[in-house]
Amino acid sequence: MKADVLIVGGGIMGCATALELARKGKSVIIFEKDTPGRHASGNNSGGVRCQGRDIREIAIAVEARKMWGLHEKTILSDCGFFVSPRLRLAENDKELQVLVKRQEKLNAMGYDHEVVVDLAEVRRLSPHVADHVVGGLVCYSDGLANPMLTSKAYAAAAEREGVTILKGTRVIEASTTSSGFKVRTSRDKFYEGEMLVNCTGAWAGRFSAMLGDPLPVFSAAPTMMVTGRMPGMMNGTSLGLTGRLLGLMAAQNGTIVVGGGYRSPHDLEKEKIWVDPMQMAKAAKIMVEIMPGLKKAQMMRCWTAFEGCIKDKVPIVGQSIKVPGLFHVCGFSAHGFQLAPMMGRVMSQIMLGQKPELPLDDFRVDRFEDQKTAK
Amino acid sequence: MKTKYDAIVIGAGPAGLACSAELANRGLDVAVLDEQASPGGQIYRNITQATPRQHAILGSDYTDGLEVIKAFKEADVDYLPLSRVWQAEETGDVYFSREGASHQLKADYLVLCTGAMERPVPFPGWTLPGVMTCGGMSNLYKDSSLVPTEPVVLAGSGPLLWVVAEHLFALNAPIVAILDTTPLMQVLPAMKHMPRALKRIGFMLKGVKLIADVHLTALKRKVPIRRNVKNLRAEGNDQVEWVKATCGKKEIAYAATTLLVNEGIVPNTSLLRQVGCEHTWDPIQRFWFPKVGLDGRTNLPSVFVAGDGNFVHGAKSAEYKGKLTALTIANEMRRISDAEFEEQAQPVRDMLELDISPRPFIDKMYAPRPDLFGIPDNTTVCRCEGITAGQIRDMIEAGYTDHNEIKAIIRCGMGPCQGRMCGPAVFELIAEGSNLEPQKIRQHRLRPPIKPVSLQELANAKVGETDES
Ligand SMILES: Cc1cc2nc3c(=O)[nH]c(=O)nc-3n(C[C@H](O)[C@H](O)[C@H](O)COP(=O)(O)OP(=O)(O)OC[C@H]3O[C@@H](n4cnc5c(N)ncnc54)[C@H](O)[C@@H]3O)c2cc1C
Ligand SMILES: Cc1cc2nc3c(=O)[nH]c(=O)nc-3n(C[C@H](O)[C@H](O)[C@H](O)COP(=O)(O)OP(=O)(O)OC[C@H]3O[C@@H](n4cnc5c(N)ncnc54)[C@H](O)[C@@H]3O)c2cc1C
């Protein structure tokens, strides 16, 4: 079988890219070894957040946020999205200075979505934070969505546009041909395409290595937990910290989704993660300090999923240097969910040979080599 | 408390008690963790504190447990009661809550003896206060001599129904009706297992006598026993007021404030699945059970399973399986030679085989009836999140056949019980709506903690430094 574009990985990146390409007239086949949403895309914490993002991602994140508000029209599902302002707390004056500097920097770049707020506004947004908090930085338009619903909605939208999604189909071999690429699947079938897209998430390094293009993407298992219902505790505001690892997301039913950089040991080959509850014990210690009322909360469930990470924590987006026609969209380092709608758009632009509507230079695959030569 | 053991046994029912005593007697360092306050598990619950009257009512099936308790107490085992295990790993790590803090222990071998649970079956009104399980009632009596004093109806199918009916009659509880939901003709296919069952004719006769005695008492006290009952439901405003059902073509209704149900017993596989044991589907009893040999070995080299958690075989078998597992581990640790192992294991295997012989008959006789999960659309299935059968059927109709995806989208099974109560029902609804072979349907995943842990308890844990990445 043949298509213009072969996409490996049916997570949200693969499906969003396929959707945009199909809308621009390309024929697309997606290979997904499990089902769309089985991995990071369907099991993340659903944070649709601009606040606190690496400066290099801001332009894309701000544009992506607009797309989150339009999903009902664009992919026929609201994706369970709702607004929950994200408030990053400063626990002392030094931290507050960090937040002030961030706002200044963003303002200078022309963005005003994150604003420093005083204690009164912090308390209005989040009445139960501890007394030692001195201020914060808030993004009023941040929100949360349902990751499984979103992943399925993107997959369904892509299928409606004529994209073929081969579920339970793993790409086990990939090679270049005179006219593009050829892949072999676990069902022992061959497919050919002019372009090939690597959307394999945690497996991105492995997959790319098949084509002789090693990537600095490593796998990790971000670990989260959810509490029992604590009605009124979060007041609809999600929280982050400036100096410590913690993210608290205020789900609509009163439960709190807790994360912020905790990891568990894992084995990517066997697809096994050993949830390390002592990581959550660390989060719990901070939680009860930040919000003493949470002492009474219960840890209901921990979960993790595989994610592809890069040491500087921003993704690789663009064409391979070594293998022309091969494109990478990977290494989202545990915050790609919010960016996905926009990733589909810019990917389709560069794959059609157009100039992307936003520059992607910061996400170049060879940025680390650049650094080496610069030094 | 040590932090490292040769073996940690989870569960102090007959399986865990027999296993840990045997391991300790072979010189292994053993700890037993159990969430109850005293040893005994489900069947011998509270046996060490029970009064003579409780012993008299519960009879020899209960009192017999004193023997295994005695052997356990004589063995050199670190027994940690009131310990709720909420996570175990194949690395031998065990995490649990005790006295307001979370703890971690490690062992070379884990033996999971977490027993069985009553099959949770949603039906209209099952979430009303006043509806409980037969086993739950039995626990209340064993723990604190509680007996219903207001009108009570018993309903369901299986041995536990008759055991509890007998106890409640002996306690003069005001039973208003017993509703047997076993289909009338089910005994016929079961008959082919009768010859094997008759190897333990004494046991079979005891069962027959139990049911006959209950019928006799019921007759004397004018308590109706209805057979072939269907469409069971509980009705009432804030509490059960009516128990209704159909019996043949007739509608029946009883005024009662308590409804006790039991639709059989299934392995309690929460911890087993969380740790990563592989499971198999039993098409007769329609439950998942771990892939475990009678020697307790699982797919994970460090994890063993014994007792009813491996397959529901009853208390005596649980004890034998516990013993066999202990011998297997002792042999693997070279505390007994292969020859010694064979010599000591064989008689236990023989007893186990004999004890199990009536099981195929009982399993077939009390197989879940075909319409057991014909749950009306407006009935709540996931009580934690308030999700109805209709909402689940809508998802299945939309093409979802994986409970994990259904859970992630409509939250069914996402609450505190993590699908312990709705899991079997959602599974049956998927089987019914998708035409998939049950073994091909993905079970919902169990994430730690398998039981909720308070953040304060968690925060009180001793932990190392964060390695941020
Ligand atoms: C626990 C957790 C919490 C997170 N929280 C947030 C958050 O709050 N906000 C946010 O913005 N981001 C968050 N993220 C990050 C976000 O989920 C990811 O960045 C994003 O989902 C990545 O999408 P993806 O499509 O690249 O990856 P995936 O969804 O992992 O998709 C990759 C797919 O490729 C398939 N695949 C791999 N190899 C092959 C092969 N050889 N053949 C066929 N198929 C293959 C896999 O099966 C998989 O389905 C979180 C991530 C995790 C793990
Ligand atoms: C409610 C109920 C009542 C029953 N009553 C009878 C009866 O009256 N007569 C009869 O013949 N059979 C009865 N049975 C069947 C009976 O359970 C078994 O045949 C027998 O008790 C099985 O023994 P076991 O050692 O395998 O498990 P159990 O006796 O069930 O022992 C398991 C033990 O593990 C503990 N446990 C489980 N999970 C955890 C955890 N995560 N952390 C810490 N501890 C844990 C439990 O508290 C329990 O003490 C009953 C079953 C149930 C579910």
PDB file of N, CA, C and O and ligand atoms in Angstrom, chain A residues 8-14 31-35 39-48 53 169-171 199-203 207 210 222-224 249 303-307 329 332 334-339, ligand 1:
ATOM      1  N   VAL A   8       4.213   7.374  11.967  1.00  0.00           N
ATOM      2  CA  VAL A   8       4.385   6.307  12.940  1.00  0.00           C
ATOM      3  C   VAL A   8       4.074   6.873  14.319  1.00  0.00           C
ATOM      4  O   VAL A   8       4.721   7.817  14.769  1.00  0.00           O
ATOM      5  N   GLY A   9       3.052   6.290  14.984  1.00  0.00           N
ATOM      6  CA  GLY A   9       2.613   6.767  16.288  1.00  0.00           C
ATOM      7  C   GLY A   9       1.256   7.438  16.174  1.00  0.00           C
ATOM      8  O   GLY A   9       1.102   8.435  15.466  1.00  0.00           O
ATOM      9  N   GLY A  10       0.259   6.868  16.849  1.00  0.00           N
ATOM     10  CA  GLY A  10      -1.107   7.397  16.777  1.00  0.00           C
ATOM     11  C   GLY A  10      -1.514   8.128  18.035  1.00  0.00           C
ATOM     12  O   GLY A  10      -2.683   8.139  18.403  1.00  0.00           O
ATOM     13  N   GLY A  11      -0.550   8.748  18.704  1.00  0.00           N
ATOM     14  CA  GLY A  11      -0.888   9.622  19.831  1.00  0.00           C
ATOM     15  C   GLY A  11      -1.426  10.931  19.275  1.00  0.00           C
ATOM     16  O   GLY A  11      -1.706  11.060  18.075  1.00  0.00           O
ATOM     17  N   ILE A  12      -1.535  11.906  20.138  1.00  0.00           N
ATOM     18  CA  ILE A  12      -2.154  13.161  19.704  1.00  0.00           C
ATOM     19  C   ILE A  12      -1.295  13.875  18.650  1.00  0.00           C
ATOM     20  O   ILE A  12      -1.812  14.510  17.732  1.00  0.00           O
ATOM     21  N   MET A  13       0.032  13.737  18.723  1.00  0.00           N
ATOM     22  CA  MET A  13       0.892  14.392  17.727  1.00  0.00           C
ATOM     23  C   MET A  13       0.668  13.780  16.352  1.00  0.00           C
ATOM     24  O   MET A  13       0.519  14.498  15.360  1.00  0.00           O
ATOM     25  N   GLY A  14       0.646  12.460  16.307  1.00  0.00           N
ATOM     26  CA  GLY A  14       0.448  11.783  15.031  1.00  0.00           C
ATOM     27  C   GLY A  14      -0.906  12.123  14.435  1.00  0.00           C
ATOM     28  O   GLY A  14      -1.019  12.430  13.236  1.00  0.00           O
ATOM     29  N   PHE A  31       0.418   4.436  11.693  1.00  0.00           N
ATOM     30  CA  PHE A  31       0.673   3.132  12.304  1.00  0.00           C
ATOM     31  C   PHE A  31       0.687   3.316  13.811  1.00  0.00           C
ATOM     32  O   PHE A  31       1.429   4.141  14.322  1.00  0.00           O
ATOM     33  N   GLU A  32      -0.113   2.563  14.489  1.00  0.00           N
ATOM     34  CA  GLU A  32      -0.154   2.683  15.957  1.00  0.00           C
ATOM     35  C   GLU A  32      -0.064   1.274  16.543  1.00  0.00           C
ATOM     36  O   GLU A  32      -0.929   0.444  16.302  1.00  0.00           O
ATOM     37  N   LYS A  33       0.982   1.032  17.304  1.00  0.00           N
ATOM     38  CA  LYS A  33       1.190  -0.332  17.799  1.00  0.00           C
ATOM     39  C   LYS A  33       0.110  -0.763  18.784  1.00  0.00           C
ATOM     40  O   LYS A  33      -0.160  -1.953  18.938  1.00  0.00           O
ATOM     41  N   ASP A  34      -0.534   0.192  19.463  1.00  0.00           N
ATOM     42  CA  ASP A  34      -1.619  -0.161  20.389  1.00  0.00           C
ATOM     43  C   ASP A  34      -2.913   0.490  19.898  1.00  0.00           C
ATOM     44  O   ASP A  34      -3.433   0.084  18.892  1.00  0.00           O
ATOM     45  N   THR A  35      -3.413   1.465  20.656  1.00  0.00           N
ATOM     46  CA  THR A  35      -4.573   2.219  20.178  1.00  0.00           C
ATOM     47  C   THR A  35      -4.275   3.698  20.413  1.00  0.00           C
ATOM     48  O   THR A  35      -3.486   4.024  21.307  1.00  0.00           O
ATOM     49  N   HIS A  39      -0.961   5.685  25.290  1.00  0.00           N
ATOM     50  CA  HIS A  39       0.244   6.107  26.021  1.00  0.00           C
ATOM     51  C   HIS A  39       0.107   7.555  26.513  1.00  0.00           C
ATOM     52  O   HIS A  39      -0.951   7.903  27.019  1.00  0.00           O
ATOM     53  N   ALA A  40       1.131   8.376  26.361  1.00  0.00           N
ATOM     54  CA  ALA A  40       1.123   9.704  26.991  1.00  0.00           C
ATOM     55  C   ALA A  40      -0.140  10.500  26.660  1.00  0.00           C
ATOM     56  O   ALA A  40      -0.756  11.109  27.541  1.00  0.00           O
ATOM     57  N   SER A  41      -0.564  10.461  25.407  1.00  0.00           N
ATOM     58  CA  SER A  41      -1.651  11.354  25.001  1.00  0.00           C
ATOM     59  C   SER A  41      -2.960  11.092  25.723  1.00  0.00           C
ATOM     60  O   SER A  41      -3.721  12.022  25.971  1.00  0.00           O
ATOM     61  N   GLY A  42      -3.239   9.851  26.048  1.00  0.00           N
ATOM     62  CA  GLY A  42      -4.514   9.544  26.685  1.00  0.00           C
ATOM     63  C   GLY A  42      -4.420   9.468  28.194  1.00  0.00           C
ATOM     64  O   GLY A  42      -5.427   9.319  28.885  1.00  0.00           O
ATOM     65  N   ASN A  43      -3.209   9.547  28.716  1.00  0.00           N
ATOM     66  CA  ASN A  43      -3.032   9.322  30.156  1.00  0.00           C
ATOM     67  C   ASN A  43      -2.258  10.432  30.840  1.00  0.00           C
ATOM     68  O   ASN A  43      -1.703  10.233  31.915  1.00  0.00           O
ATOM     69  N   ASN A  44      -2.196  11.583  30.219  1.00  0.00           N
ATOM     70  CA  ASN A  44      -1.480  12.685  30.876  1.00  0.00           C
ATOM     71  C   ASN A  44      -2.438  13.373  31.846  1.00  0.00           C
ATOM     72  O   ASN A  44      -3.563  12.932  32.045  1.00  0.00           O
ATOM     73  N   SER A  45      -1.975  14.471  32.458  1.00  0.00           N
ATOM     74  CA  SER A  45      -2.838  15.059  33.481  1.00  0.00           C
ATOM     75  C   SER A  45      -3.772  16.103  32.892  1.00  0.00           C
ATOM     76  O   SER A  45      -4.484  16.774  33.620  1.00  0.00           O
ATOM     77  N   GLY A  46      -3.761  16.261  31.587  1.00  0.00           N
ATOM     78  CA  GLY A  46      -4.767  17.119  30.954  1.00  0.00           C
ATOM     79  C   GLY A  46      -4.525  18.607  31.133  1.00  0.00           C
ATOM     80  O   GLY A  46      -5.426  19.405  30.912  1.00  0.00           O
ATOM     81  N   GLY A  47      -3.336  18.988  31.530  1.00  0.00           N
ATOM     82  CA  GLY A  47      -3.044  20.400  31.758  1.00  0.00           C
ATOM     83  C   GLY A  47      -2.900  21.154  30.437  1.00  0.00           C
ATOM     84  O   GLY A  47      -2.035  20.850  29.639  1.00  0.00           O
ATOM     85  N   VAL A  48      -3.795  22.136  30.218  1.00  0.00           N
ATOM     86  CA  VAL A  48      -3.701  22.980  29.025  1.00  0.00           C
ATOM     87  C   VAL A  48      -3.174  24.315  29.528  1.00  0.00           C
ATOM     88  O   VAL A  48      -3.933  25.208  29.881  1.00  0.00           O
ATOM     89  N   ARG A  53       5.680  27.899  31.011  1.00  0.00           N
ATOM     90  CA  ARG A  53       6.357  27.198  29.915  1.00  0.00           C
ATOM     91  C   ARG A  53       7.693  27.836  29.593  1.00  0.00           C
ATOM     92  O   ARG A  53       7.878  29.039  29.773  1.00  0.00           O
ATOM     93  N   THR A 169      -0.775  -2.135  15.163  1.00  0.00           N
ATOM     94  CA  THR A 169       0.170  -2.362  14.067  1.00  0.00           C
ATOM     95  C   THR A 169       1.461  -1.605  14.352  1.00  0.00           C
ATOM     96  O   THR A 169       1.490  -0.378  14.331  1.00  0.00           O
ATOM     97  N   ARG A 170       2.502  -2.354  14.617  1.00  0.00           N
ATOM     98  CA  ARG A 170       3.774  -1.736  14.975  1.00  0.00           C
ATOM     99  C   ARG A 170       4.676  -1.691  13.743  1.00  0.00           C
ATOM    100  O   ARG A 170       4.719  -2.649  12.967  1.00  0.00           O
ATOM    101  N   VAL A 171       5.364  -0.584  13.578  1.00  0.00           N
ATOM    102  CA  VAL A 171       6.366  -0.532  12.516  1.00  0.00           C
ATOM    103  C   VAL A 171       7.630  -1.186  13.060  1.00  0.00           C
ATOM    104  O   VAL A 171       8.174  -0.746  14.077  1.00  0.00           O
ATOM    105  N   CYS A 199       6.310  10.175  15.181  1.00  0.00           N
ATOM    106  CA  CYS A 199       5.475  10.667  16.291  1.00  0.00           C
ATOM    107  C   CYS A 199       5.411   9.590  17.352  1.00  0.00           C
ATOM    108  O   CYS A 199       4.334   9.279  17.877  1.00  0.00           O
ATOM    109  N   THR A 200       6.538   8.957  17.653  1.00  0.00           N
ATOM    110  CA  THR A 200       6.510   7.761  18.482  1.00  0.00           C
ATOM    111  C   THR A 200       6.749   8.038  19.964  1.00  0.00           C
ATOM    112  O   THR A 200       7.041   7.122  20.729  1.00  0.00           O
ATOM    113  N   GLY A 201       6.613   9.283  20.375  1.00  0.00           N
ATOM    114  CA  GLY A 201       6.651   9.596  21.807  1.00  0.00           C
ATOM    115  C   GLY A 201       7.909   9.084  22.487  1.00  0.00           C
ATOM    116  O   GLY A 201       9.034   9.393  22.077  1.00  0.00           O
ATOM    117  N   ALA A 202       7.730   8.281  23.502  1.00  0.00           N
ATOM    118  CA  ALA A 202       8.864   7.766  24.275  1.00  0.00           C
ATOM    119  C   ALA A 202       9.785   6.889  23.428  1.00  0.00           C
ATOM    120  O   ALA A 202      10.944   6.686  23.761  1.00  0.00           O
ATOM    121  N   TRP A 203       9.228   6.368  22.326  1.00  0.00           N
ATOM    122  CA  TRP A 203      10.001   5.442  21.483  1.00  0.00           C
ATOM    123  C   TRP A 203      10.735   6.166  20.363  1.00  0.00           C
ATOM    124  O   TRP A 203      11.304   5.531  19.477  1.00  0.00           O
ATOM    125  N   PHE A 207      12.969   4.568  17.342  1.00  0.00           N
ATOM    126  CA  PHE A 207      12.437   4.506  15.988  1.00  0.00           C
ATOM    127  C   PHE A 207      13.393   5.185  15.016  1.00  0.00           C
ATOM    128  O   PHE A 207      13.718   4.659  13.943  1.00  0.00           O
ATOM    129  N   MET A 210      16.392   3.355  13.749  1.00  0.00           N
ATOM    130  CA  MET A 210      16.157   2.399  12.653  1.00  0.00           C
ATOM    131  C   MET A 210      16.558   2.986  11.312  1.00  0.00           C
ATOM    132  O   MET A 210      16.892   2.276  10.385  1.00  0.00           O
ATOM    133  N   PRO A 222       6.756  10.005  33.820  1.00  0.00           N
ATOM    134  CA  PRO A 222       6.214  11.006  34.741  1.00  0.00           C
ATOM    135  C   PRO A 222       5.130  10.360  35.592  1.00  0.00           C
ATOM    136  O   PRO A 222       4.343   9.561  35.074  1.00  0.00           O
ATOM    137  N   THR A 223       5.121  10.682  36.863  1.00  0.00           N
ATOM    138  CA  THR A 223       4.228   9.997  37.791  1.00  0.00           C
ATOM    139  C   THR A 223       3.326  11.010  38.480  1.00  0.00           C
ATOM    140  O   THR A 223       3.798  12.039  38.958  1.00  0.00           O
ATOM    141  N   MET A 224       2.043  10.675  38.484  1.00  0.00           N
ATOM    142  CA  MET A 224       1.035  11.589  39.005  1.00  0.00           C
ATOM    143  C   MET A 224       0.217  10.881  40.067  1.00  0.00           C
ATOM    144  O   MET A 224       0.226   9.663  40.140  1.00  0.00           O
ATOM    145  N   MET A 249      -3.668  20.271  39.951  1.00  0.00           N
ATOM    146  CA  MET A 249      -4.698  20.663  39.003  1.00  0.00           C
ATOM    147  C   MET A 249      -6.080  20.438  39.586  1.00  0.00           C
ATOM    148  O   MET A 249      -6.359  19.377  40.150  1.00  0.00           O
ATOM    149  N   TRP A 303      -0.660   7.218  38.851  1.00  0.00           N
ATOM    150  CA  TRP A 303      -0.497   6.630  37.533  1.00  0.00           C
ATOM    151  C   TRP A 303       0.672   7.259  36.816  1.00  0.00           C
ATOM    152  O   TRP A 303       1.185   8.305  37.230  1.00  0.00           O
ATOM    153  N   THR A 304       1.104   6.598  35.790  1.00  0.00           N
ATOM    154  CA  THR A 304       2.230   7.085  35.016  1.00  0.00           C
ATOM    155  C   THR A 304       1.997   6.695  33.568  1.00  0.00           C
ATOM    156  O   THR A 304       1.102   5.928  33.263  1.00  0.00           O
ATOM    157  N   ALA A 305       2.794   7.222  32.689  1.00  0.00           N
ATOM    158  CA  ALA A 305       2.783   6.797  31.292  1.00  0.00           C
ATOM    159  C   ALA A 305       4.162   7.122  30.742  1.00  0.00           C
ATOM    160  O   ALA A 305       4.910   7.891  31.345  1.00  0.00           O
ATOM    161  N   PHE A 306       4.472   6.525  29.615  1.00  0.00           N
ATOM    162  CA  PHE A 306       5.772   6.776  28.995  1.00  0.00           C
ATOM    163  C   PHE A 306       5.766   8.104  28.253  1.00  0.00           C
ATOM    164  O   PHE A 306       4.813   8.430  27.563  1.00  0.00           O
ATOM    165  N   GLU A 307       6.852   8.823  28.373  1.00  0.00           N
ATOM    166  CA  GLU A 307       6.981  10.072  27.627  1.00  0.00           C
ATOM    167  C   GLU A 307       8.411  10.189  27.106  1.00  0.00           C
ATOM    168  O   GLU A 307       9.349   9.695  27.736  1.00  0.00           O
ATOM    169  N   VAL A 329       8.544  14.841  15.371  1.00  0.00           N
ATOM    170  CA  VAL A 329       7.726  15.657  16.285  1.00  0.00           C
ATOM    171  C   VAL A 329       7.770  14.892  17.596  1.00  0.00           C
ATOM    172  O   VAL A 329       6.939  14.021  17.840  1.00  0.00           O
ATOM    173  N   PHE A 332       8.607  15.858  23.854  1.00  0.00           N
ATOM    174  CA  PHE A 332       7.824  16.928  24.482  1.00  0.00           C
ATOM    175  C   PHE A 332       8.042  17.045  25.992  1.00  0.00           C
ATOM    176  O   PHE A 332       7.513  17.945  26.632  1.00  0.00           O
ATOM    177  N   ALA A 334       7.072  15.886  28.785  1.00  0.00           N
ATOM    178  CA  ALA A 334       5.954  15.925  29.736  1.00  0.00           C
ATOM    179  C   ALA A 334       5.097  17.184  29.669  1.00  0.00           C
ATOM    180  O   ALA A 334       4.378  17.505  30.601  1.00  0.00           O
ATOM    181  N   HIS A 335       5.177  17.919  28.526  1.00  0.00           N
ATOM    182  CA  HIS A 335       4.226  19.024  28.401  1.00  0.00           C
ATOM    183  C   HIS A 335       3.776  19.261  26.967  1.00  0.00           C
ATOM    184  O   HIS A 335       3.547  20.393  26.559  1.00  0.00           O
ATOM    185  N   GLY A 336       3.600  18.188  26.226  1.00  0.00           N
ATOM    186  CA  GLY A 336       3.211  18.340  24.824  1.00  0.00           C
ATOM    187  C   GLY A 336       1.723  18.395  24.555  1.00  0.00           C
ATOM    188  O   GLY A 336       1.300  18.775  23.464  1.00  0.00           O
ATOM    189  N   PHE A 337       0.929  18.009  25.535  1.00  0.00           N
ATOM    190  CA  PHE A 337      -0.516  17.905  25.303  1.00  0.00           C
ATOM    191  C   PHE A 337      -1.098  19.238  24.846  1.00  0.00           C
ATOM    192  O   PHE A 337      -1.796  19.324  23.845  1.00  0.00           O
ATOM    193  N   GLN A 338      -0.762  20.281  25.578  1.00  0.00           N
ATOM    194  CA  GLN A 338      -1.317  21.597  25.254  1.00  0.00           C
ATOM    195  C   GLN A 338      -0.882  22.047  23.857  1.00  0.00           C
ATOM    196  O   GLN A 338      -1.633  22.692  23.144  1.00  0.00           O
ATOM    197  N   LEU A 339       0.356  21.694  23.474  1.00  0.00           N
ATOM    198  CA  LEU A 339       0.916  22.195  22.210  1.00  0.00           C
ATOM    199  C   LEU A 339       0.375  21.469  20.986  1.00  0.00           C
ATOM    200  O   LEU A 339       0.492  21.954  19.855  1.00  0.00           O
TER     201      LEU A 339
HETATM  202  C1  LIG C   1       1.881  11.432  33.258  1.00  0.00           C
HETATM  203  C2  LIG C   1       1.982  12.516  32.222  1.00  0.00           C
HETATM  204  C3  LIG C   1       1.417  13.768  32.469  1.00  0.00           C
HETATM  205  C4  LIG C   1       1.484  14.782  31.509  1.00  0.00           C
HETATM  206  N1  LIG C   1       0.842  15.965  31.757  1.00  0.00           N
HETATM  207  C5  LIG C   1       0.791  16.892  30.778  1.00  0.00           C
HETATM  208  C6  LIG C   1       0.072  18.112  30.971  1.00  0.00           C
HETATM  209  O1  LIG C   1      -0.565  18.298  32.019  1.00  0.00           O
HETATM  210  N2  LIG C   1       0.076  19.043  30.000  1.00  0.00           N
HETATM  211  C7  LIG C   1       0.744  18.850  28.833  1.00  0.00           C
HETATM  212  O2  LIG C   1       0.725  19.738  27.985  1.00  0.00           O
HETATM  213  N3  LIG C   1       1.421  17.699  28.608  1.00  0.00           N
HETATM  214  C8  LIG C   1       1.459  16.725  29.543  1.00  0.00           C
HETATM  215  N4  LIG C   1       2.154  15.554  29.323  1.00  0.00           N
HETATM  216  C9  LIG C   1       2.865  15.374  28.054  1.00  0.00           C
HETATM  217  C10 LIG C   1       1.968  14.906  26.919  1.00  0.00           C
HETATM  218  O3  LIG C   1       1.099  13.893  27.331  1.00  0.00           O
HETATM  219  C11 LIG C   1       2.826  14.404  25.772  1.00  0.00           C
HETATM  220  O4  LIG C   1       3.841  15.320  25.485  1.00  0.00           O
HETATM  221  C12 LIG C   1       2.042  14.155  24.507  1.00  0.00           C
HETATM  222  O5  LIG C   1       0.900  13.367  24.771  1.00  0.00           O
HETATM  223  C13 LIG C   1       2.914  13.466  23.484  1.00  0.00           C
HETATM  224  O6  LIG C   1       2.133  13.015  22.435  1.00  0.00           O
HETATM  225  P1  LIG C   1       2.702  11.931  21.431  1.00  0.00           P
HETATM  226  O7  LIG C   1       1.635  11.698  20.447  1.00  0.00           O
HETATM  227  O8  LIG C   1       4.036  12.359  20.969  1.00  0.00           O
HETATM  228  O9  LIG C   1       2.991  10.656  22.353  1.00  0.00           O
HETATM  229  P2  LIG C   1       2.168   9.332  22.665  1.00  0.00           P
HETATM  230  O10 LIG C   1       0.775   9.607  23.039  1.00  0.00           O
HETATM  231  O11 LIG C   1       2.985   8.549  23.608  1.00  0.00           O
HETATM  232  O12 LIG C   1       2.110   8.632  21.259  1.00  0.00           O
HETATM  233  C14 LIG C   1       3.172   7.918  20.710  1.00  0.00           C
HETATM  234  C15 LIG C   1       2.570   6.692  20.097  1.00  0.00           C
HETATM  235  O13 LIG C   1       3.507   6.045  19.259  1.00  0.00           O
HETATM  236  C16 LIG C   1       3.238   4.669  19.271  1.00  0.00           C
HETATM  237  N5  LIG C   1       4.425   3.988  18.775  1.00  0.00           N
HETATM  238  C17 LIG C   1       5.680   4.030  19.270  1.00  0.00           C
HETATM  239  N6  LIG C   1       6.510   3.289  18.514  1.00  0.00           N
HETATM  240  C18 LIG C   1       5.758   2.778  17.512  1.00  0.00           C
HETATM  241  C19 LIG C   1       6.051   1.918  16.411  1.00  0.00           C
HETATM  242  N7  LIG C   1       7.290   1.482  16.181  1.00  0.00           N
HETATM  243  N8  LIG C   1       5.054   1.551  15.594  1.00  0.00           N
HETATM  244  C20 LIG C   1       3.780   2.001  15.795  1.00  0.00           C
HETATM  245  N9  LIG C   1       3.461   2.820  16.839  1.00  0.00           N
HETATM  246  C21 LIG C   1       4.442   3.201  17.668  1.00  0.00           C
HETATM  247  C22 LIG C   1       2.937   4.416  20.716  1.00  0.00           C
HETATM  248  O14 LIG C   1       2.183   3.226  20.892  1.00  0.00           O
HETATM  249  C23 LIG C   1       2.172   5.666  21.124  1.00  0.00           C
HETATM  250  O15 LIG C   1       0.763   5.493  21.100  1.00  0.00           O
HETATM  251  C24 LIG C   1       2.145  14.542  30.286  1.00  0.00           C
HETATM  252  C25 LIG C   1       2.731  13.303  30.047  1.00  0.00           C
HETATM  253  C26 LIG C   1       2.642  12.287  30.990  1.00  0.00           C
HETATM  254  C27 LIG C   1       3.245  10.953  30.676  1.00  0.00           C
END
